[in-house]
Short mmCIF file of N, CA and C in Angstrom, two decimals:
data_model
loop_
_atom_site.label_atom_id
_atom_site.label_comp_id
_atom_site.label_asym_id
_atom_site.label_seq_id
_atom_site.Cartn_x
_atom_site.Cartn_y
_atom_site.Cartn_z
N UNK A 1 0.83 -1.17 0.00
CA UNK A 1 0.00 0.00 0.00
C UNK A 1 0.88 1.25 0.00
N UNK A 2 0.44 2.25 -0.63
CA UNK A 2 1.16 3.51 -0.76
C UNK A 2 1.12 4.28 0.56
N UNK A 3 2.25 4.82 1.08
CA UNK A 3 2.25 5.57 2.34
C UNK A 3 1.36 6.80 2.30
N UNK A 4 1.23 7.44 1.16
CA UNK A 4 0.37 8.62 1.06
C UNK A 4 -1.09 8.22 1.26
N UNK A 5 -1.45 7.08 0.74
CA UNK A 5 -2.81 6.58 0.88
C UNK A 5 -3.11 6.28 2.35
N UNK A 6 -2.12 5.76 3.08
CA UNK A 6 -2.32 5.43 4.49
C UNK A 6 -2.51 6.69 5.32
N UNK A 7 -1.79 7.78 4.98
CA UNK A 7 -1.94 9.02 5.72
C UNK A 7 -3.34 9.60 5.55
N UNK A 8 -3.89 9.47 4.37
CA UNK A 8 -5.25 9.97 4.12
C UNK A 8 -6.28 9.17 4.90
N UNK A 9 -6.02 7.92 5.16
CA UNK A 9 -6.93 7.04 5.88
C UNK A 9 -6.82 7.20 7.40
N UNK A 10 -5.77 7.78 7.89
CA UNK A 10 -5.54 7.90 9.34
C UNK A 10 -6.65 8.73 9.97
N UNK A 11 -7.24 8.19 11.07
CA UNK A 11 -8.28 8.92 11.80
C UNK A 11 -9.69 8.62 11.34
N UNK A 12 -9.87 7.88 10.27
CA UNK A 12 -11.20 7.57 9.77
C UNK A 12 -11.94 6.68 10.77
N UNK A 13 -11.25 5.73 11.36
CA UNK A 13 -11.88 4.84 12.34
C UNK A 13 -12.34 5.64 13.56
N UNK A 14 -11.51 6.60 14.00
CA UNK A 14 -11.88 7.45 15.14
C UNK A 14 -13.11 8.28 14.81
N UNK A 15 -13.17 8.82 13.62
CA UNK A 15 -14.34 9.59 13.19
C UNK A 15 -15.59 8.72 13.17
N UNK A 16 -15.48 7.50 12.69
CA UNK A 16 -16.62 6.59 12.67
C UNK A 16 -17.11 6.26 14.07
N UNK A 17 -16.17 6.08 15.00
CA UNK A 17 -16.54 5.81 16.39
C UNK A 17 -17.24 7.01 17.00
N UNK A 18 -16.75 8.21 16.73
CA UNK A 18 -17.38 9.42 17.28
C UNK A 18 -18.81 9.60 16.75
N UNK A 19 -18.99 9.35 15.48
CA UNK A 19 -20.33 9.46 14.88
C UNK A 19 -21.26 8.41 15.49
N UNK A 20 -20.75 7.20 15.68
CA UNK A 20 -21.56 6.14 16.29
C UNK A 20 -21.96 6.51 17.71
N UNK A 21 -21.04 7.10 18.47
CA UNK A 21 -21.35 7.53 19.84
C UNK A 21 -22.40 8.63 19.87
N UNK A 22 -22.32 9.55 18.95
CA UNK A 22 -23.33 10.63 18.87
C UNK A 22 -24.70 10.04 18.56
N UNK A 23 -24.76 9.13 17.60
CA UNK A 23 -26.04 8.50 17.26
C UNK A 23 -26.58 7.67 18.42
N UNK A 24 -25.71 6.98 19.13
CA UNK A 24 -26.13 6.21 20.29
C UNK A 24 -26.67 7.13 21.39
N UNK A 25 -26.00 8.25 21.61
CA UNK A 25 -26.47 9.22 22.61
C UNK A 25 -27.83 9.78 22.27
N UNK A 26 -28.07 10.11 21.01
CA UNK A 26 -29.38 10.61 20.59
C UNK A 26 -30.45 9.55 20.81
N UNK A 27 -30.12 8.30 20.48
CA UNK A 27 -31.07 7.21 20.69
C UNK A 27 -31.39 7.00 22.16
N UNK A 28 -30.38 7.07 23.01
CA UNK A 28 -30.60 6.90 24.45
C UNK A 28 -31.43 8.05 25.03
N UNK A 29 -31.17 9.27 24.58
CA UNK A 29 -31.99 10.40 25.04
C UNK A 29 -33.45 10.23 24.64
N UNK A 30 -33.67 9.75 23.43
CA UNK A 30 -35.05 9.48 22.99
C UNK A 30 -35.72 8.42 23.85
N UNK A 31 -34.99 7.37 24.18
CA UNK A 31 -35.54 6.30 25.01
C UNK A 31 -35.86 6.81 26.42
N UNK A 32 -35.00 7.66 26.96
CA UNK A 32 -35.25 8.23 28.29
C UNK A 32 -36.49 9.12 28.27
N UNK A 33 -36.63 9.92 27.22
CA UNK A 33 -37.83 10.76 27.09
C UNK A 33 -39.10 9.94 26.97
N UNK A 34 -39.03 8.86 26.22
CA UNK A 34 -40.18 7.98 26.06
C UNK A 34 -40.54 7.33 27.40
N UNK A 35 -39.53 6.93 28.17
CA UNK A 35 -39.76 6.33 29.47
C UNK A 35 -40.43 7.33 30.42
N UNK A 36 -40.00 8.58 30.40
CA UNK A 36 -40.59 9.61 31.26
C UNK A 36 -42.05 9.84 30.90
N UNK A 37 -42.35 9.92 29.61
CA UNK A 37 -43.75 10.09 29.20
C UNK A 37 -44.59 8.88 29.54
N UNK A 38 -44.01 7.71 29.44
CA UNK A 38 -44.72 6.49 29.81
C UNK A 38 -45.05 6.48 31.30
N UNK A 39 -44.12 6.89 32.13
CA UNK A 39 -44.35 6.95 33.57
C UNK A 39 -45.46 7.96 33.90
N UNK A 40 -45.46 9.09 33.22
CA UNK A 40 -46.50 10.10 33.43
C UNK A 40 -47.88 9.56 33.04
N UNK A 41 -47.95 8.88 31.91
CA UNK A 41 -49.23 8.30 31.47
C UNK A 41 -49.70 7.22 32.44
N UNK A 42 -48.78 6.46 32.98
CA UNK A 42 -49.13 5.42 33.95
C UNK A 42 -49.70 6.04 35.22
N UNK A 43 -49.10 7.13 35.69
CA UNK A 43 -49.60 7.81 36.88
C UNK A 43 -51.01 8.37 36.63
N UNK A 44 -51.23 8.97 35.46
CA UNK A 44 -52.56 9.49 35.12
C UNK A 44 -53.58 8.36 35.07
N UNK A 45 -53.21 7.24 34.49
CA UNK A 45 -54.13 6.10 34.39
C UNK A 45 -54.46 5.55 35.78
N UNK A 46 -53.49 5.53 36.67
CA UNK A 46 -53.74 5.07 38.04
C UNK A 46 -54.73 5.95 38.77
N UNK A 47 -54.58 7.27 38.62
CA UNK A 47 -55.51 8.18 39.28
C UNK A 47 -56.90 8.09 38.64
N UNK A 48 -56.96 7.92 37.34
CA UNK A 48 -58.26 7.77 36.68
C UNK A 48 -58.95 6.48 37.14
N UNK A 49 -58.19 5.42 37.33
CA UNK A 49 -58.75 4.16 37.83
C UNK A 49 -59.29 4.35 39.25
N UNK A 50 -58.55 5.07 40.09
CA UNK A 50 -59.03 5.35 41.45
C UNK A 50 -60.32 6.17 41.42
N UNK A 51 -60.39 7.14 40.52
CA UNK A 51 -61.60 7.95 40.39
C UNK A 51 -62.79 7.08 39.96
N UNK A 52 -62.56 6.15 39.06
CA UNK A 52 -63.62 5.25 38.61
C UNK A 52 -64.11 4.38 39.77
N UNK A 53 -63.17 3.85 40.54
CA UNK A 53 -63.54 3.01 41.68
C UNK A 53 -64.32 3.81 42.71
N UNK A 54 -63.87 5.04 42.99
CA UNK A 54 -64.54 5.87 43.99
C UNK A 54 -65.95 6.27 43.52
N UNK A 55 -66.10 6.57 42.24
CA UNK A 55 -67.43 6.90 41.72
C UNK A 55 -68.36 5.70 41.82
N UNK A 56 -67.85 4.54 41.50
CA UNK A 56 -68.65 3.31 41.59
C UNK A 56 -69.04 3.04 43.05
N UNK A 57 -68.12 3.30 43.95
CA UNK A 57 -68.39 3.10 45.38
C UNK A 57 -69.49 4.06 45.85
N UNK A 58 -69.46 5.30 45.37
CA UNK A 58 -70.50 6.27 45.76
C UNK A 58 -71.85 5.87 45.19
N UNK A 59 -71.88 5.40 43.96
CA UNK A 59 -73.16 4.96 43.38
C UNK A 59 -73.74 3.82 44.20
N UNK A 60 -72.90 2.89 44.64
CA UNK A 60 -73.37 1.77 45.47
C UNK A 60 -73.90 2.28 46.81
N UNK A 61 -73.21 3.26 47.41
CA UNK A 61 -73.68 3.84 48.67
C UNK A 61 -75.06 4.49 48.50
N UNK A 62 -75.20 5.24 47.43
CA UNK A 62 -76.48 5.92 47.17
C UNK A 62 -77.57 4.90 46.91
N UNK A 63 -77.25 3.87 46.15
CA UNK A 63 -78.24 2.83 45.84
C UNK A 63 -78.73 2.12 47.10
N UNK A 64 -77.87 2.00 48.10
CA UNK A 64 -78.26 1.36 49.36
C UNK A 64 -78.97 2.31 50.32
N UNK A 65 -79.01 3.60 50.00
CA UNK A 65 -79.62 4.59 50.90
C UNK A 65 -80.50 5.56 50.10
N UNK A 66 -81.37 5.00 49.25
CA UNK A 66 -82.20 5.83 48.37
C UNK A 66 -83.12 6.76 49.15
N UNK A 67 -83.53 6.37 50.35
CA UNK A 67 -84.41 7.21 51.15
C UNK A 67 -83.77 8.55 51.48
N UNK A 68 -82.45 8.60 51.57
CA UNK A 68 -81.73 9.84 51.91
C UNK A 68 -80.89 10.34 50.73
N UNK A 69 -81.36 10.09 49.53
CA UNK A 69 -80.56 10.39 48.34
C UNK A 69 -80.21 11.88 48.21
N UNK A 70 -81.08 12.74 48.65
CA UNK A 70 -80.83 14.18 48.52
C UNK A 70 -79.63 14.62 49.35
N UNK A 71 -79.31 13.89 50.41
CA UNK A 71 -78.18 14.28 51.27
C UNK A 71 -76.83 13.98 50.62
N UNK A 72 -76.83 13.31 49.48
CA UNK A 72 -75.58 13.00 48.79
C UNK A 72 -75.17 14.08 47.79
N UNK A 73 -76.00 15.07 47.59
CA UNK A 73 -75.65 16.16 46.68
C UNK A 73 -74.50 16.97 47.26
N UNK A 74 -73.59 17.39 46.41
CA UNK A 74 -72.43 18.16 46.84
C UNK A 74 -72.07 19.17 45.77
N UNK A 75 -72.11 20.44 46.13
CA UNK A 75 -71.70 21.50 45.20
C UNK A 75 -70.18 21.65 45.24
N UNK A 76 -69.64 22.35 44.29
CA UNK A 76 -68.19 22.57 44.24
C UNK A 76 -67.74 23.34 45.48
N UNK A 77 -66.70 22.88 46.11
CA UNK A 77 -66.10 23.49 47.31
C UNK A 77 -67.04 23.60 48.49
N UNK A 78 -68.09 22.81 48.52
CA UNK A 78 -69.04 22.84 49.64
C UNK A 78 -68.64 21.81 50.68
N UNK A 79 -69.17 21.97 51.88
CA UNK A 79 -68.94 21.01 52.94
C UNK A 79 -69.88 19.83 52.74
N UNK A 80 -69.36 18.61 52.70
CA UNK A 80 -70.22 17.45 52.45
C UNK A 80 -71.10 17.12 53.65
N UNK A 81 -72.25 16.52 53.38
CA UNK A 81 -73.14 16.05 54.44
C UNK A 81 -72.46 14.87 55.14
N UNK A 82 -72.99 14.50 56.28
CA UNK A 82 -72.40 13.42 57.09
C UNK A 82 -72.30 12.11 56.32
N UNK A 83 -73.28 11.82 55.48
CA UNK A 83 -73.27 10.56 54.72
C UNK A 83 -72.17 10.56 53.66
N UNK A 84 -71.82 11.72 53.16
CA UNK A 84 -70.86 11.83 52.06
C UNK A 84 -69.44 12.12 52.53
N UNK A 85 -69.26 12.64 53.72
CA UNK A 85 -67.94 13.06 54.22
C UNK A 85 -66.90 11.93 54.23
N UNK A 86 -67.22 10.71 54.71
CA UNK A 86 -66.20 9.65 54.69
C UNK A 86 -65.75 9.29 53.27
N UNK A 87 -66.70 9.26 52.35
CA UNK A 87 -66.36 8.96 50.96
C UNK A 87 -65.43 10.02 50.38
N UNK A 88 -65.75 11.29 50.62
CA UNK A 88 -64.92 12.37 50.09
C UNK A 88 -63.52 12.35 50.72
N UNK A 89 -63.43 12.06 52.00
CA UNK A 89 -62.12 11.97 52.67
C UNK A 89 -61.29 10.83 52.08
N UNK A 90 -61.93 9.70 51.83
CA UNK A 90 -61.23 8.56 51.22
C UNK A 90 -60.78 8.89 49.81
N UNK A 91 -61.64 9.58 49.05
CA UNK A 91 -61.30 9.96 47.68
C UNK A 91 -60.09 10.89 47.68
N UNK A 92 -60.08 11.86 48.58
CA UNK A 92 -58.95 12.79 48.65
C UNK A 92 -57.67 12.10 49.13
N UNK A 93 -57.80 11.06 49.94
CA UNK A 93 -56.61 10.31 50.37
C UNK A 93 -56.02 9.50 49.21
N UNK A 94 -56.89 8.96 48.36
CA UNK A 94 -56.42 8.14 47.23
C UNK A 94 -55.97 8.99 46.05
N UNK A 95 -56.62 10.15 45.87
CA UNK A 95 -56.28 11.05 44.75
C UNK A 95 -55.96 12.42 45.37
N UNK A 96 -54.70 12.71 45.61
CA UNK A 96 -54.35 13.98 46.25
C UNK A 96 -54.89 15.19 45.48
N UNK A 97 -55.50 16.10 46.22
CA UNK A 97 -56.04 17.31 45.62
C UNK A 97 -57.35 17.12 44.89
N UNK A 98 -58.02 16.01 45.11
CA UNK A 98 -59.27 15.74 44.39
C UNK A 98 -60.40 16.64 44.88
N UNK A 99 -61.25 17.01 43.96
CA UNK A 99 -62.47 17.75 44.27
C UNK A 99 -63.62 17.00 43.63
N UNK A 100 -64.77 17.04 44.28
CA UNK A 100 -65.92 16.29 43.76
C UNK A 100 -67.16 17.17 43.74
N UNK A 101 -67.98 16.93 42.74
CA UNK A 101 -69.30 17.56 42.63
C UNK A 101 -70.28 16.44 42.36
N UNK A 102 -71.33 16.38 43.18
CA UNK A 102 -72.36 15.35 43.02
C UNK A 102 -73.69 16.06 42.87
N UNK A 103 -74.35 15.78 41.76
CA UNK A 103 -75.66 16.37 41.48
C UNK A 103 -76.70 15.26 41.52
N UNK A 104 -77.77 15.49 42.25
CA UNK A 104 -78.86 14.52 42.37
C UNK A 104 -80.14 15.19 41.89
N UNK A 105 -80.79 14.58 40.90
CA UNK A 105 -82.02 15.16 40.36
C UNK A 105 -83.04 14.05 40.11
N UNK A 106 -84.27 14.30 40.50
CA UNK A 106 -85.32 13.31 40.26
C UNK A 106 -85.84 13.46 38.85
N UNK A 107 -86.00 12.32 38.18
CA UNK A 107 -86.54 12.29 36.82
C UNK A 107 -87.63 11.24 36.78
N UNK A 108 -88.84 11.66 37.04
CA UNK A 108 -89.97 10.73 37.08
C UNK A 108 -89.88 9.82 38.29
N UNK A 109 -89.77 8.53 38.04
CA UNK A 109 -89.70 7.57 39.15
C UNK A 109 -88.27 7.20 39.51
N UNK A 110 -87.33 7.77 38.83
CA UNK A 110 -85.93 7.44 39.12
C UNK A 110 -85.13 8.71 39.44
N UNK A 111 -83.94 8.52 39.94
CA UNK A 111 -83.04 9.62 40.28
C UNK A 111 -81.82 9.57 39.37
N UNK A 112 -81.43 10.73 38.90
CA UNK A 112 -80.20 10.84 38.10
C UNK A 112 -79.10 11.37 39.02
N UNK A 113 -77.99 10.65 39.08
CA UNK A 113 -76.86 11.05 39.91
C UNK A 113 -75.66 11.30 39.00
N UNK A 114 -75.18 12.54 38.99
CA UNK A 114 -73.99 12.90 38.22
C UNK A 114 -72.83 13.11 39.20
N UNK A 115 -71.75 12.40 38.99
CA UNK A 115 -70.58 12.50 39.85
C UNK A 115 -69.42 12.98 38.99
N UNK A 116 -68.78 14.06 39.43
CA UNK A 116 -67.60 14.58 38.74
C UNK A 116 -66.46 14.67 39.75
N UNK A 117 -65.39 13.97 39.47
CA UNK A 117 -64.20 14.01 40.32
C UNK A 117 -63.09 14.63 39.48
N UNK A 118 -62.46 15.67 40.01
CA UNK A 118 -61.38 16.33 39.27
C UNK A 118 -60.14 16.44 40.15
N UNK A 119 -58.98 16.49 39.51
CA UNK A 119 -57.71 16.56 40.23
C UNK A 119 -56.62 17.04 39.28
N UNK A 120 -55.51 17.44 39.86
CA UNK A 120 -54.30 17.78 39.11
C UNK A 120 -53.20 16.85 39.56
N UNK A 121 -52.54 16.22 38.62
CA UNK A 121 -51.48 15.28 38.97
C UNK A 121 -50.28 16.01 39.56
N UNK A 122 -49.96 17.18 39.02
CA UNK A 122 -48.87 17.97 39.56
C UNK A 122 -49.19 19.44 39.38
N UNK A 123 -48.55 20.27 40.16
CA UNK A 123 -48.79 21.71 40.14
C UNK A 123 -48.53 22.27 38.74
N UNK A 124 -49.46 23.08 38.27
CA UNK A 124 -49.31 23.71 36.97
C UNK A 124 -49.77 22.87 35.79
N UNK A 125 -50.16 21.63 36.02
CA UNK A 125 -50.63 20.79 34.92
C UNK A 125 -52.12 21.00 34.70
N UNK A 126 -52.63 20.45 33.62
CA UNK A 126 -54.05 20.55 33.32
C UNK A 126 -54.87 19.76 34.35
N UNK A 127 -56.11 20.18 34.52
CA UNK A 127 -57.01 19.48 35.43
C UNK A 127 -57.57 18.25 34.73
N UNK A 128 -57.45 17.11 35.38
CA UNK A 128 -58.06 15.88 34.89
C UNK A 128 -59.43 15.74 35.54
N UNK A 129 -60.36 15.15 34.85
CA UNK A 129 -61.68 14.94 35.45
C UNK A 129 -62.26 13.62 34.97
N UNK A 130 -63.08 13.08 35.85
CA UNK A 130 -63.76 11.83 35.54
C UNK A 130 -65.23 12.03 35.89
N UNK A 131 -66.11 11.77 34.95
CA UNK A 131 -67.54 11.99 35.16
C UNK A 131 -68.29 10.68 35.00
N UNK A 132 -69.25 10.48 35.91
CA UNK A 132 -70.08 9.28 35.86
C UNK A 132 -71.53 9.72 36.05
N UNK A 133 -72.42 9.17 35.26
CA UNK A 133 -73.86 9.40 35.43
C UNK A 133 -74.50 8.04 35.70
N UNK A 134 -75.29 8.01 36.77
CA UNK A 134 -75.98 6.78 37.13
C UNK A 134 -77.45 7.10 37.39
N UNK A 135 -78.28 6.12 37.15
CA UNK A 135 -79.72 6.26 37.44
C UNK A 135 -80.09 5.29 38.53
N UNK A 136 -80.71 5.81 39.57
CA UNK A 136 -81.09 5.01 40.73
C UNK A 136 -82.61 4.97 40.79
N UNK A 137 -83.15 3.78 41.00
CA UNK A 137 -84.61 3.64 41.07
C UNK A 137 -85.01 3.44 42.50
#
């Protein structure tokens, strides 16, 4: 091989390694970002599942106490009635910062119960909400 040709080739392997490291770094940063977004989505799904369970639990409570159904109504930022206070305390323990609004309205022979549970996963983020409508006879 010609010595001039070898001088032109010197450092090519180092350049290839540097380019490979840069590409690997970009790929790893992308994977880390994807993992962070995945963790955030998992946390949101967990809180939404808790909200679903709590709403279902409230519907069951109301269904078992239809005679006092009006006492389950709760306006935004209002103090809950005695029947609703334990449920709201449990909901706030499971979903930090949760707020609930419960609307009870009679429609003929049945009652319509609208439950809205809202929360923020972290400060400054959008408000998440979960709404359930149930009919109690």
